[in-house]
Short mmCIF file of C-alpha atoms (C1' of nucleotides) in Angstrom, two decimals:
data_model
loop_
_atom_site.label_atom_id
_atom_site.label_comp_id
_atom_site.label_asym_id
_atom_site.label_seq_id
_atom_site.Cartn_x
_atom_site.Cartn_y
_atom_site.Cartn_z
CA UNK A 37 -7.02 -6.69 17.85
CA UNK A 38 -9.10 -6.91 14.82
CA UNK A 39 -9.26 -2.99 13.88
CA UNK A 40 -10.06 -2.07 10.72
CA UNK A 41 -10.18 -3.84 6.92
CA UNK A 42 -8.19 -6.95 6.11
CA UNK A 43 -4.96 -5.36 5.46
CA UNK A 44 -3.07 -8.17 5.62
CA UNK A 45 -4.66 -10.30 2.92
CA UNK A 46 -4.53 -7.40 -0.23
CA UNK A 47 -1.02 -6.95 0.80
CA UNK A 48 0.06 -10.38 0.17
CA UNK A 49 -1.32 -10.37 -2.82
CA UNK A 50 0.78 -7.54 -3.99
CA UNK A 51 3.76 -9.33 -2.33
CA UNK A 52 4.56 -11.85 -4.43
CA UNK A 53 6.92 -10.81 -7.04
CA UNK A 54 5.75 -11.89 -9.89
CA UNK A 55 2.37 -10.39 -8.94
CA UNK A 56 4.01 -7.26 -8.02
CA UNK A 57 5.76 -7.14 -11.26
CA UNK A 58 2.18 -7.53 -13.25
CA UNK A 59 0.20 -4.53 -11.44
CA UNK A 60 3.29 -2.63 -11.81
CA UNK A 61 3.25 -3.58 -15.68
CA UNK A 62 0.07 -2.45 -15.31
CA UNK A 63 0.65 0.96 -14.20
CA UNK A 64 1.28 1.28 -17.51
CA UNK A 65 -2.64 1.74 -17.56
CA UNK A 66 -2.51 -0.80 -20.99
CA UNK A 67 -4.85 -3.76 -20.55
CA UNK A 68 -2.51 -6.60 -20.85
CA UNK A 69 -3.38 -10.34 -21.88
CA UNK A 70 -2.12 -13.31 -20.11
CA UNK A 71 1.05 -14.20 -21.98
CA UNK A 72 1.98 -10.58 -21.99
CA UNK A 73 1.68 -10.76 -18.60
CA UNK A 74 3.47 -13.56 -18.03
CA UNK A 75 6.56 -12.46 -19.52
CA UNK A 76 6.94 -9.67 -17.69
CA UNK A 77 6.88 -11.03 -14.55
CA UNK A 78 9.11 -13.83 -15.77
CA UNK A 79 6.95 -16.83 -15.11
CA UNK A 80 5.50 -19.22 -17.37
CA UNK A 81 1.59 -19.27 -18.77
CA UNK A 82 0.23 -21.62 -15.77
CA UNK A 83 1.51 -19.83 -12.67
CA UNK A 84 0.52 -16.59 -14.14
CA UNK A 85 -2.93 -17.87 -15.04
CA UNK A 86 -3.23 -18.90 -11.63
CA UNK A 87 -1.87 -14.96 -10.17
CA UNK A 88 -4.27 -13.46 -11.93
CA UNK A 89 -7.22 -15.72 -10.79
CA UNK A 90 -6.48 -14.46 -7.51
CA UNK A 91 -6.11 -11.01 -8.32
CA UNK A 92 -9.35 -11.12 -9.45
CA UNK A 93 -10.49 -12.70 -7.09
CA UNK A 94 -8.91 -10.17 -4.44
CA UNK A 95 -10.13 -7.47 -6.30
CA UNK A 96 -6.93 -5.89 -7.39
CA UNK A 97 -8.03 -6.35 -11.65
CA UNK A 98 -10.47 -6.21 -13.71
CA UNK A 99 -10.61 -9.03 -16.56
CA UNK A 100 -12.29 -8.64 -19.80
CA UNK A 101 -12.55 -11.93 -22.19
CA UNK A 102 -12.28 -10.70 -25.38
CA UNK A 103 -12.33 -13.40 -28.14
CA UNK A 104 -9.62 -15.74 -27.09
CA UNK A 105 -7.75 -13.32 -25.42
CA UNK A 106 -8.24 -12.20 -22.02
CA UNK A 107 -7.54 -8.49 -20.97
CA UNK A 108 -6.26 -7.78 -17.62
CA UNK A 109 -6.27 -4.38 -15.86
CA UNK A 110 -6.09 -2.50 -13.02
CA UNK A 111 -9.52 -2.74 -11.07
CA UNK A 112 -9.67 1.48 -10.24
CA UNK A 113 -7.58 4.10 -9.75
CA UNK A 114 -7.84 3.62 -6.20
CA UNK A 115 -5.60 -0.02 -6.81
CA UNK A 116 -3.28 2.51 -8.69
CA UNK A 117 -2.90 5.19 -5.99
CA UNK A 118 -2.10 2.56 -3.31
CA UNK A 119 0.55 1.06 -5.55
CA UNK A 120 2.00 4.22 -6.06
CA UNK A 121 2.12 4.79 -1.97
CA UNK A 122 3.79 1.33 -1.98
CA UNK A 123 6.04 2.69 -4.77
CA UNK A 124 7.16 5.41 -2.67
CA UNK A 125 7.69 3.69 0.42
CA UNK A 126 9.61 0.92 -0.91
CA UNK A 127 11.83 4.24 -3.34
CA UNK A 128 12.50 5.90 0.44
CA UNK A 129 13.15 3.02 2.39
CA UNK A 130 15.33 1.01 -0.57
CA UNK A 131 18.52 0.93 1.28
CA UNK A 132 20.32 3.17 -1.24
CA UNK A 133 20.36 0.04 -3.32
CA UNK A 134 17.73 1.38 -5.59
CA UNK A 135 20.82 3.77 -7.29
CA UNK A 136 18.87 5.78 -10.26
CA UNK A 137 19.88 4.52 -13.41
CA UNK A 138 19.32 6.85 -16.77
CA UNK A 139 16.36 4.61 -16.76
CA UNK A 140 15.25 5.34 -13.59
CA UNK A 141 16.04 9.16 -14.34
CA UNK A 142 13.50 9.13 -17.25
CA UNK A 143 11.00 7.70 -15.16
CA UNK A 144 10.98 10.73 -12.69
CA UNK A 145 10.93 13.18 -15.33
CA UNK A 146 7.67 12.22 -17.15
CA UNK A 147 5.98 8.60 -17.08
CA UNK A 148 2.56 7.23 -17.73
CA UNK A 149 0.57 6.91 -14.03
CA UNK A 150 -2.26 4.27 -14.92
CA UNK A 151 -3.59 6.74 -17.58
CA UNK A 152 -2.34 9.55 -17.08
CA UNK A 153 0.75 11.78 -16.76
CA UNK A 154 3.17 11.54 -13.61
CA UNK A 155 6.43 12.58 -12.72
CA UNK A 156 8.09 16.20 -13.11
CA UNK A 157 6.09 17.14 -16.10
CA UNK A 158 2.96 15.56 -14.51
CA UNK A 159 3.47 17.90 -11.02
CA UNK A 160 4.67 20.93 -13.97
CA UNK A 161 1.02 20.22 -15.12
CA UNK A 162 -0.81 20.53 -11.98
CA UNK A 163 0.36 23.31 -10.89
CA UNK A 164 -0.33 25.30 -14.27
CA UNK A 165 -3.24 24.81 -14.39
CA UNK A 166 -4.00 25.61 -10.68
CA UNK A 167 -1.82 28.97 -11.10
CA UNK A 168 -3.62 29.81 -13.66
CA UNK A 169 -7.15 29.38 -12.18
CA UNK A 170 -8.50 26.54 -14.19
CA UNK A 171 -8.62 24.50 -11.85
CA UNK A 172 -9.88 25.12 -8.03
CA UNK A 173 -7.44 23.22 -5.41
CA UNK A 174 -8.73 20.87 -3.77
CA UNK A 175 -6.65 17.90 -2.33
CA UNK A 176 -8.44 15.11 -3.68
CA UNK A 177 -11.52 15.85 -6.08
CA UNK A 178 -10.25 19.40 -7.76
CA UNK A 179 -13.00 21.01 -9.89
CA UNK A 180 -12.72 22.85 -13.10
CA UNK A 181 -13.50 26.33 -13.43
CA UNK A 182 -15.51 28.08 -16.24
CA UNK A 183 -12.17 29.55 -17.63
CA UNK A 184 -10.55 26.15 -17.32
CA UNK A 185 -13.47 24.68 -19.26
CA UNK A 186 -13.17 27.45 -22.01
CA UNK A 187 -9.00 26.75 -21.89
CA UNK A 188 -9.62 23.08 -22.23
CA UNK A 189 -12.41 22.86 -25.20
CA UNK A 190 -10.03 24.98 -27.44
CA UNK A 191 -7.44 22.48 -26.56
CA UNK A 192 -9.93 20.38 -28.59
CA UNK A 193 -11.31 18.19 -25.23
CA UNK A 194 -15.43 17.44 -25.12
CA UNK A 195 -15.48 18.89 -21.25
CA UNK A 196 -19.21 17.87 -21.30
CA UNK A 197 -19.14 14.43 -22.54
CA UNK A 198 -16.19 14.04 -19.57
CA UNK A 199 -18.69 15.19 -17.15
CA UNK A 200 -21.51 12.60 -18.04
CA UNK A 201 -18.93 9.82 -17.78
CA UNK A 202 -19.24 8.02 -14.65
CA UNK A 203 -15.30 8.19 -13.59
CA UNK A 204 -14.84 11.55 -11.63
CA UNK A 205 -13.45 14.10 -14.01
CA UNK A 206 -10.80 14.99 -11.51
CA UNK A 207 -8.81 13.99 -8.92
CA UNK A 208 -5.26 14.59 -7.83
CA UNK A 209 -2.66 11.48 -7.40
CA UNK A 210 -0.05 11.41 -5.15
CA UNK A 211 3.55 10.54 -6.99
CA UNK A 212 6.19 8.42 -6.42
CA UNK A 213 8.62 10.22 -7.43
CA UNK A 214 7.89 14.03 -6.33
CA UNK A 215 5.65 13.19 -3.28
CA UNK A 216 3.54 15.84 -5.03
CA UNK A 217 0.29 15.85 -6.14
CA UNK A 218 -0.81 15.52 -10.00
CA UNK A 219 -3.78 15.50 -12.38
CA UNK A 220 -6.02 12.15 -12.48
CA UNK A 221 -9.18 11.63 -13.74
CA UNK A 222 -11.41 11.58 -17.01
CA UNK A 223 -9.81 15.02 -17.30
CA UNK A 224 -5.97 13.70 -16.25
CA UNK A 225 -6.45 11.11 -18.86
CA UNK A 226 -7.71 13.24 -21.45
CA UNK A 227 -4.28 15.43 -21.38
CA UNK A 228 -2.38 12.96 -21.75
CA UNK A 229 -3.99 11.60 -24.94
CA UNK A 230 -3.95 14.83 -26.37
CA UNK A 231 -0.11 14.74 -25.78
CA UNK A 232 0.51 11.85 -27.52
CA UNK A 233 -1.93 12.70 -30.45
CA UNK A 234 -0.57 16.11 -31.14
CA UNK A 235 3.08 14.74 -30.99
CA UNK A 236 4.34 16.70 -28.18
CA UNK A 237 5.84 13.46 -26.35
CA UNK A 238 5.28 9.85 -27.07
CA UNK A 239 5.40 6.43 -25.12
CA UNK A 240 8.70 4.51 -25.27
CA UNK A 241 8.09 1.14 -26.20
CA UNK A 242 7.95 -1.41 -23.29
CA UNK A 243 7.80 0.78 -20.42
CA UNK A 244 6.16 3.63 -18.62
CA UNK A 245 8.40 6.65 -19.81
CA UNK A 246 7.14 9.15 -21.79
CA UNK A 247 9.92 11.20 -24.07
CA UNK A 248 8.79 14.98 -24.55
CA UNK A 249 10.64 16.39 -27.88
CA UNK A 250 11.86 19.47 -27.67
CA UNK A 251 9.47 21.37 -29.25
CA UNK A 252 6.50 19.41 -27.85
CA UNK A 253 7.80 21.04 -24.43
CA UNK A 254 8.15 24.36 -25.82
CA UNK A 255 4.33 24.19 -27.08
CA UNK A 256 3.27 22.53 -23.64
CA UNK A 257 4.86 25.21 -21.88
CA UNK A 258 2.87 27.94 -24.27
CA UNK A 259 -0.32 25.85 -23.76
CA UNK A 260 0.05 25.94 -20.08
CA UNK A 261 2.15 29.33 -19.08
CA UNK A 262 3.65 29.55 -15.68
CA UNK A 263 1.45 32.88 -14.48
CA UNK A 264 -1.01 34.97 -16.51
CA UNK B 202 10.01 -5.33 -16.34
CA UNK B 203 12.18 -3.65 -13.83
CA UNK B 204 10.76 -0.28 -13.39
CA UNK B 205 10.86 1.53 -10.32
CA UNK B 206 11.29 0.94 -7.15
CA UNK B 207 11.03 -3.00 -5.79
CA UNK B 208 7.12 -2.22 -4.57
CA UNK B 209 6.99 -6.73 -3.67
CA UNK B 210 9.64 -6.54 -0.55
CA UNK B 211 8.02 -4.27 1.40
CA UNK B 212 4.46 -5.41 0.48
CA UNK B 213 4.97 -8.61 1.59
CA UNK B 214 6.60 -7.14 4.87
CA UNK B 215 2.91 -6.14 5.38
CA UNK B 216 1.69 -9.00 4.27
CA UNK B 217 2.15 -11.65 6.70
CA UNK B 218 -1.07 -11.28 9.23
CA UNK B 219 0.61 -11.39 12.61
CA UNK B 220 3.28 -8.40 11.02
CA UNK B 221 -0.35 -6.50 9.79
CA UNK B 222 -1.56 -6.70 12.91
CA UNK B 223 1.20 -5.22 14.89
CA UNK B 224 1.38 -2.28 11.86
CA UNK B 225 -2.29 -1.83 12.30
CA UNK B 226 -1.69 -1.57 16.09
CA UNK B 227 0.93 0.55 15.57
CA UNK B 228 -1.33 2.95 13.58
CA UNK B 229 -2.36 3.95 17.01
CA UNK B 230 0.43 6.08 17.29
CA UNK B 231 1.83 4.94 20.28
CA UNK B 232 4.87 3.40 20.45
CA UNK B 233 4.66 -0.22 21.54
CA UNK B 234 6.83 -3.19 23.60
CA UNK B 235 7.75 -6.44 21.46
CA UNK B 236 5.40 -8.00 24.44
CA UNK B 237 2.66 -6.27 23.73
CA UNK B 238 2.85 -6.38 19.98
CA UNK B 239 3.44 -10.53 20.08
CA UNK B 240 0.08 -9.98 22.45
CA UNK B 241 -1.52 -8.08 19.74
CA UNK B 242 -0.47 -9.93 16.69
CA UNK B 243 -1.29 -13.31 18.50
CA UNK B 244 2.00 -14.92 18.46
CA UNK B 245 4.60 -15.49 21.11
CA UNK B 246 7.34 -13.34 22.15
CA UNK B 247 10.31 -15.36 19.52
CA UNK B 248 8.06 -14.78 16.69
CA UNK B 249 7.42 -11.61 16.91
CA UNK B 250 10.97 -10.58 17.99
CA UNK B 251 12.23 -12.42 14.50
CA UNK B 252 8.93 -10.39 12.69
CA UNK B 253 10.09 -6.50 14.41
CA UNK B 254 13.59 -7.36 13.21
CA UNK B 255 12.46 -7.53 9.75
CA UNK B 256 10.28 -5.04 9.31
CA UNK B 257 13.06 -2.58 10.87
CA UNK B 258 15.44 -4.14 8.33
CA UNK B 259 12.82 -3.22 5.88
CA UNK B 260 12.38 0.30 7.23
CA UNK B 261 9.32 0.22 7.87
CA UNK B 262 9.38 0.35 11.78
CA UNK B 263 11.68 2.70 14.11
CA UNK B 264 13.19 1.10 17.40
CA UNK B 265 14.18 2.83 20.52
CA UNK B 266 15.58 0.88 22.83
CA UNK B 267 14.45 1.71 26.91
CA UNK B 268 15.73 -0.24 29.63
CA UNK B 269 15.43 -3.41 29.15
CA UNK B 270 12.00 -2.62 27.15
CA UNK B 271 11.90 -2.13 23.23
CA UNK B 272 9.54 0.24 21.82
CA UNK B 273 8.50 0.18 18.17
CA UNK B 274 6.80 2.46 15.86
CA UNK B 275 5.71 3.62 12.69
CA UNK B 276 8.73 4.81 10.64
CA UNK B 277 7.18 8.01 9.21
CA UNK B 278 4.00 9.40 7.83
CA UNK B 279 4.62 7.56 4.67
CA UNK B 280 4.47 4.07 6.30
CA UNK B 281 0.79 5.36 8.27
CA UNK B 282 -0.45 6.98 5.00
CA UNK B 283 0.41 3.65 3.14
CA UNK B 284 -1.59 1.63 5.49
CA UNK B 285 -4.36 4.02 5.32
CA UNK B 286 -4.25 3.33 1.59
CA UNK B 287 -4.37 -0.13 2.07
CA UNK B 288 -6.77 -0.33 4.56
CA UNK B 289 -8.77 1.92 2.22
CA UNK B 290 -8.76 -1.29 -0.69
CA UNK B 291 -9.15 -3.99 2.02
CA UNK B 292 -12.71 -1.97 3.01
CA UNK B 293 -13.31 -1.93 -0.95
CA UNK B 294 -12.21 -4.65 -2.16
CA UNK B 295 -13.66 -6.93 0.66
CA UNK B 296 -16.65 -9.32 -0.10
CA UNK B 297 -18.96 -7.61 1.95
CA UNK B 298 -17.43 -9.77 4.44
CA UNK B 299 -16.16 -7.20 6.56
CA UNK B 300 -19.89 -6.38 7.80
CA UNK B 301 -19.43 -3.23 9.56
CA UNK B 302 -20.26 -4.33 13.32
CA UNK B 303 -20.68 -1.60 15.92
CA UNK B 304 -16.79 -1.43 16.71
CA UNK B 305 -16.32 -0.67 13.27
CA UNK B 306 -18.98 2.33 13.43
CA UNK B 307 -16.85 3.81 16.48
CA UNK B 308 -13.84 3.72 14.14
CA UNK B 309 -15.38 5.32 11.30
CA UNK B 310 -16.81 8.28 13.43
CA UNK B 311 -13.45 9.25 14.68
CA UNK B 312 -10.35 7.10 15.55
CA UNK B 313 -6.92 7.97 16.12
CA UNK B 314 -4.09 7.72 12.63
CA UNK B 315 -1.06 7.71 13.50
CA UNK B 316 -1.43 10.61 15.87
CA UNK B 317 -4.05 13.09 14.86
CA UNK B 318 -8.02 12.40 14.07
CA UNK B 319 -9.07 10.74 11.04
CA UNK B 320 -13.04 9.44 10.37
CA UNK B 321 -15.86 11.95 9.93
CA UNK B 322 -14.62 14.09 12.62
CA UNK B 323 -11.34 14.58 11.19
CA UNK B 324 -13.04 15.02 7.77
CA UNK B 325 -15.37 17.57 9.72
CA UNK B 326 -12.44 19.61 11.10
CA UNK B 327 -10.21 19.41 8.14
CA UNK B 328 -13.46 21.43 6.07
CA UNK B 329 -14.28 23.80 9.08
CA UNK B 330 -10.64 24.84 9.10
CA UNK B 331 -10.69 25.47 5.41
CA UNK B 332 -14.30 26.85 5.61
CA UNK B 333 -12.89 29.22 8.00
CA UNK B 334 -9.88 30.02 5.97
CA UNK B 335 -7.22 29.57 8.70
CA UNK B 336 -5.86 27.00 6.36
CA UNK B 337 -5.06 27.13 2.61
CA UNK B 338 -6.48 24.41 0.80
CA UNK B 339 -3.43 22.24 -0.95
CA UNK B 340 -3.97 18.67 -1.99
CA UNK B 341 -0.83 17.53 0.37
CA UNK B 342 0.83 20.39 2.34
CA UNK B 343 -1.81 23.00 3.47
CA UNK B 344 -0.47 26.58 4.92
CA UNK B 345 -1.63 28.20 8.19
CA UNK B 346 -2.89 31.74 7.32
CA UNK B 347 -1.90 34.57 9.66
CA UNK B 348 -5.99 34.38 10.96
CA UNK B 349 -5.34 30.42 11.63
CA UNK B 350 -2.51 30.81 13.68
CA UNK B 351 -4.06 33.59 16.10
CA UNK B 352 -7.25 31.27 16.40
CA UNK B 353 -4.59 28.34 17.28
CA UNK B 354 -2.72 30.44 19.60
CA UNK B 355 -5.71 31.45 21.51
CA UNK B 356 -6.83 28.13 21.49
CA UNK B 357 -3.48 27.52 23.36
CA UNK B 358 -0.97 26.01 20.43
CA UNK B 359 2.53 27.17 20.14
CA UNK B 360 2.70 27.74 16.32
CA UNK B 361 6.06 29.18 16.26
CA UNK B 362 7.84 25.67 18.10
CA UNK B 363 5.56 23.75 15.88
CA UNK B 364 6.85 25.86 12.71
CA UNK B 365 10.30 25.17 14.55
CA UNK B 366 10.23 21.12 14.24
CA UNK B 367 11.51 19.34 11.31
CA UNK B 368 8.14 17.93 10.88
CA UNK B 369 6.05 19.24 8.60
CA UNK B 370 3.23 21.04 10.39
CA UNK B 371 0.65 20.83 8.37
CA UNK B 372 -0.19 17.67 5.94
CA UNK B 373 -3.45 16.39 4.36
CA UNK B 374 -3.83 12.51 4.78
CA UNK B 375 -6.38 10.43 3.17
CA UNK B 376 -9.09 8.78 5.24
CA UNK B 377 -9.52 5.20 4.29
CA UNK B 378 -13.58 5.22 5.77
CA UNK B 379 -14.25 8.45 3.83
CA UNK B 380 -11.91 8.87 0.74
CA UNK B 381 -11.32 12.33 2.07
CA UNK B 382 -8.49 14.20 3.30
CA UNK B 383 -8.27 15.00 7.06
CA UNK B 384 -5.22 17.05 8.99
CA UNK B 385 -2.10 15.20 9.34
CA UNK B 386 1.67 16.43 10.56
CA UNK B 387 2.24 18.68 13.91
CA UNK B 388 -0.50 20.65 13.52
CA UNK B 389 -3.32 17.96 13.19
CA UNK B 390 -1.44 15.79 16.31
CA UNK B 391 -1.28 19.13 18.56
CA UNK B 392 -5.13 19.88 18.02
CA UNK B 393 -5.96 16.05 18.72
CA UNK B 394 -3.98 16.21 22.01
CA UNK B 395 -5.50 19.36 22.53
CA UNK B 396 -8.82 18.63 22.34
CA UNK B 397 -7.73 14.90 24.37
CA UNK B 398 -6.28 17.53 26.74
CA UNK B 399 -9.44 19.82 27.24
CA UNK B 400 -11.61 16.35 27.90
CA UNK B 401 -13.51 17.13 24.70
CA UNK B 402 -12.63 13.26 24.02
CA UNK B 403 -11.10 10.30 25.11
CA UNK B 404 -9.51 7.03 23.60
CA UNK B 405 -10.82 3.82 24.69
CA UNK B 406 -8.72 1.35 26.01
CA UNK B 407 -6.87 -1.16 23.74
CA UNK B 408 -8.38 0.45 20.56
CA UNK B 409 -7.67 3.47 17.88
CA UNK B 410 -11.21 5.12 18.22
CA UNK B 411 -12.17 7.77 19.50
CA UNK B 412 -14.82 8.48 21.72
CA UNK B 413 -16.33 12.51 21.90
CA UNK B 414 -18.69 13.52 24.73
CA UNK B 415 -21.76 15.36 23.84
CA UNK B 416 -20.33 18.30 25.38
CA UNK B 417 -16.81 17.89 24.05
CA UNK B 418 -18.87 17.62 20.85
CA UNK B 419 -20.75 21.14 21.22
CA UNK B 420 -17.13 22.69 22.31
CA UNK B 421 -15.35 21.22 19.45
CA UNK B 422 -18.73 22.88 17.43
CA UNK B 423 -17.86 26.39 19.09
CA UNK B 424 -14.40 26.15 18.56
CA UNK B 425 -14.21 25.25 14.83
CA UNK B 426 -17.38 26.21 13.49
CA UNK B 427 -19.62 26.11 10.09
CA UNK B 428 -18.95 29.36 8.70
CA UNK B 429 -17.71 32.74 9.58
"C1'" DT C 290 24.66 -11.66 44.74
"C1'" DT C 291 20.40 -13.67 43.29
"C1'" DC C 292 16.07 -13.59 41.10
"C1'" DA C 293 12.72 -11.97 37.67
"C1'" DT C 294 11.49 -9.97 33.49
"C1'" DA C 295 12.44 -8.51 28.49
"C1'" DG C 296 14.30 -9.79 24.53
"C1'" DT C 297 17.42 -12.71 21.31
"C1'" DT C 298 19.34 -16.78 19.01
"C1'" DC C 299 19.21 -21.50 17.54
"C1'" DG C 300 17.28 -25.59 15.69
"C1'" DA C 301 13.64 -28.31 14.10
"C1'" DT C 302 9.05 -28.79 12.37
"C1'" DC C 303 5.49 -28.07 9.40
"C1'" DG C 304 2.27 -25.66 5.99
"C1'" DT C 305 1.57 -23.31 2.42
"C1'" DA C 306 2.19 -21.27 -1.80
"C1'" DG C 307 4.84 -20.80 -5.99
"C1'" DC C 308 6.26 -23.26 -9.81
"C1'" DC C 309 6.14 -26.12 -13.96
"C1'" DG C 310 4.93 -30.38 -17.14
"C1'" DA C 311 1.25 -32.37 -19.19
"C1'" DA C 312 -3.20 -32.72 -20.50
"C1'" DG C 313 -7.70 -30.45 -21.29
"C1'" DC C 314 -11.04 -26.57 -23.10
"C1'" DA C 315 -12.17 -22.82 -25.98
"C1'" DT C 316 -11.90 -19.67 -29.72
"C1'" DT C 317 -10.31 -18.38 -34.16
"C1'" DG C 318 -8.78 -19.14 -38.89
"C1'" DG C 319 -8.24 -21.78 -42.71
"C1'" DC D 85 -13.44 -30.33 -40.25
"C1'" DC D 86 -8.62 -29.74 -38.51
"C1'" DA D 87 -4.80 -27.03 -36.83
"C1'" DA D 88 -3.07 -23.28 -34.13
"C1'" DT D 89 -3.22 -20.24 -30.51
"C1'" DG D 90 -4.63 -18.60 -25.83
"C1'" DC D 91 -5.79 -19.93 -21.55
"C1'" DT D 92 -7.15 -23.26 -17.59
"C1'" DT D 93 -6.88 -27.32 -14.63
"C1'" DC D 94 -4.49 -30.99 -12.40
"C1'" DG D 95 -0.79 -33.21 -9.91
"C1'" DG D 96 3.38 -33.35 -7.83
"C1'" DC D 97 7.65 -31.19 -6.58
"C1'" DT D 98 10.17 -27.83 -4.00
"C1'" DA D 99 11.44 -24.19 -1.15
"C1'" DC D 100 10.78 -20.63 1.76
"C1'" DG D 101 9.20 -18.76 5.88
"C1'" DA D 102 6.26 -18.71 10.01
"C1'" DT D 103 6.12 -20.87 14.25
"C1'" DC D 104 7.54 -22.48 18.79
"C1'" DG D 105 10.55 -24.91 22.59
"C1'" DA D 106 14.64 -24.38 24.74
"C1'" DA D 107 18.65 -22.26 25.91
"C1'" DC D 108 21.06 -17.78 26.26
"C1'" DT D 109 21.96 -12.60 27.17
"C1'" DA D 110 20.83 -8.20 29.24
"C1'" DT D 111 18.67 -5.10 32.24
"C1'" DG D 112 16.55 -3.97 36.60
"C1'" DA D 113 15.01 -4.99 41.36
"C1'" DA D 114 15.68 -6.86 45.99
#
DNA sequence: TTCATAGTTCGATCGTAGCCGAAGCATTGG
DNA sequence: CCAATGCTTCGGCTACGATCGAACTATGAA
């Protein structure tokens, strides 16, 4: 009867909605305070003071006092992968009632995943840099190759100082969206940021979407080419 | 606030414990009577017909009726491979209260998901397979070479009516106990029954593990072994 | 037909957990 | 020092949902 880990208990947690609506705020991969919280899951400072205590306390987030503010985020990219397996249950099994708004539509194309980049462009990603052999495949911890190190320290990334950090460098996510796999990781997250910094796409405000320009695509696309 | 999919309805599907428990039973693979899952989740026979009504409605569950007997199970390989996930934080996440008795040891040396092996002997096949290179290595949807399927055929499979199914033959599935990817879809149930077939193993009673002889073990060695 | 078993529906009970108002700490800034 | 802001604790209200007894339907067996 009692097979296995306490399934029953983490999923509650998540099943509250106003709790759901904070990890998936979360997603965002932003360390949020309280009150921010709080307003996006609708609820006033109290009742999201208490969620979070037992959030902690189930081991969902991580919380980080900083002056009188108090940061809240996910606890590891495990808690992130899981929601995104809830995500795509709860996508497939909506009873057509989820109907994909332009909003929604954005989201699928390209959106932030904790930290790092999901979605169509995310999965576009992946699978350049495994056709072009900078990567090695592997289906959960993928492992860069010497060209791939070479590719990515022109880029302007610090390959070795990502290798001394503690997180795993790599690691492929499954997505929501796509039901694909996509870059994670040190290395996932560096990507991203050097997205962002170089202009090529940017964060909209308030949410998880991430708007390419046009000619940040066309220079993503020359950065990662579709075969040699 | 709203983005994506409503990730709270089904999560708190799961999480009610008597609705966890018959999910986790259900992760057996076998499909299961509303008698025996009220027996399993602890509660009597109303409850848990008002519990399998909602988690259909929530499509999480698949009925068939049978006579005048109801058989439930899993939806799909999303709903197993979500559990898995979960299960996966619950093990994490848990206070060190979940000391790992001997029943739990069973389960993490092999046990049954869904319907093909999962633990260290699934992990174990999963590599020898690659190792071999009967299998390409993708992070969700490996291919069968043209040297895996003779060496399946021989070992008795019918690749071309598994090919034939809708089901997707081959699938990688993440191992909550190891954080590794075993074999999933047709292909991974087939070798399981195969290898339940040949008496290499056998299920205990009332329970997802999996129990290998010491001579099923050596075969299962010959069969799939270390390197070429 | 009659009986037994499997499952459903209804109604009532009861706990628990979410929620907020109000008051209490704590940290920062003047 | 005081005032303002961010968060926590307490108490009480409320509502939802899990649970079961009892009565009802459906299928199968004798």
């Amino acid at each position: 009867m009692k097979d296995g880990p306490d399934i029953a208990r983490i999923a509650a947690l998540i099943g509250d909605p106003a709790r759901a609506n904070m990890l998936t705020a979360l997603m965002s991969g932003k360390a949020l305070t309280a009150t921010e919280l709080a307003a996006e899951a609708g609820v006033t400072l109290q009742t999201a003071s208490a969620h979070l205590a037992k959030l902690e306390e189930g081991g969902l987030l991580h919380m980080r006092r900083q002056g009188r503010h108090k940061y809240a985020s996910l606890a590891s990219d495990q808690v992130a992968e899981t929601l995104e397996a809830l995500m795509g249950l709860a996508a497939g099994t909506g009873h057509l009632r989820t109907r994909t708004g332009p909003r929604d539509q954005a989201l699928r194309e390209a959106r932030i995943c904790y930290d790092h980049l999901a979605g169509d462009m995310g999965i576009l990603l992946y699978d350049r840099l495994l056709a072009q052999g900078w990567l090695t495949d592997d289906p959960e911890f993928p492992v860069i190759t010497d060209d791939g190190a070479a590719r990515f320290t022109t880029l302007g990334l610090d390959i070795p100082a990502l290798q001394g950090a503690r997180r795993p460098i790599c690691r492929a996510c499954l997505d929501w969206s796509e039901r694909r796999s996509h870059l994670a990781g040190g290395l996932g997250q560096a990507l991203l940021d050097l997205m962002l910094v170089k202009g090529w796409a940017r964060r909209l405000p308030d949410s998880r979407v991430i708007r390419f320009s046009p000619t940040g695509k066309t220079a993503f696309h020359r950065a990662f080419p579709a075969m040699d």
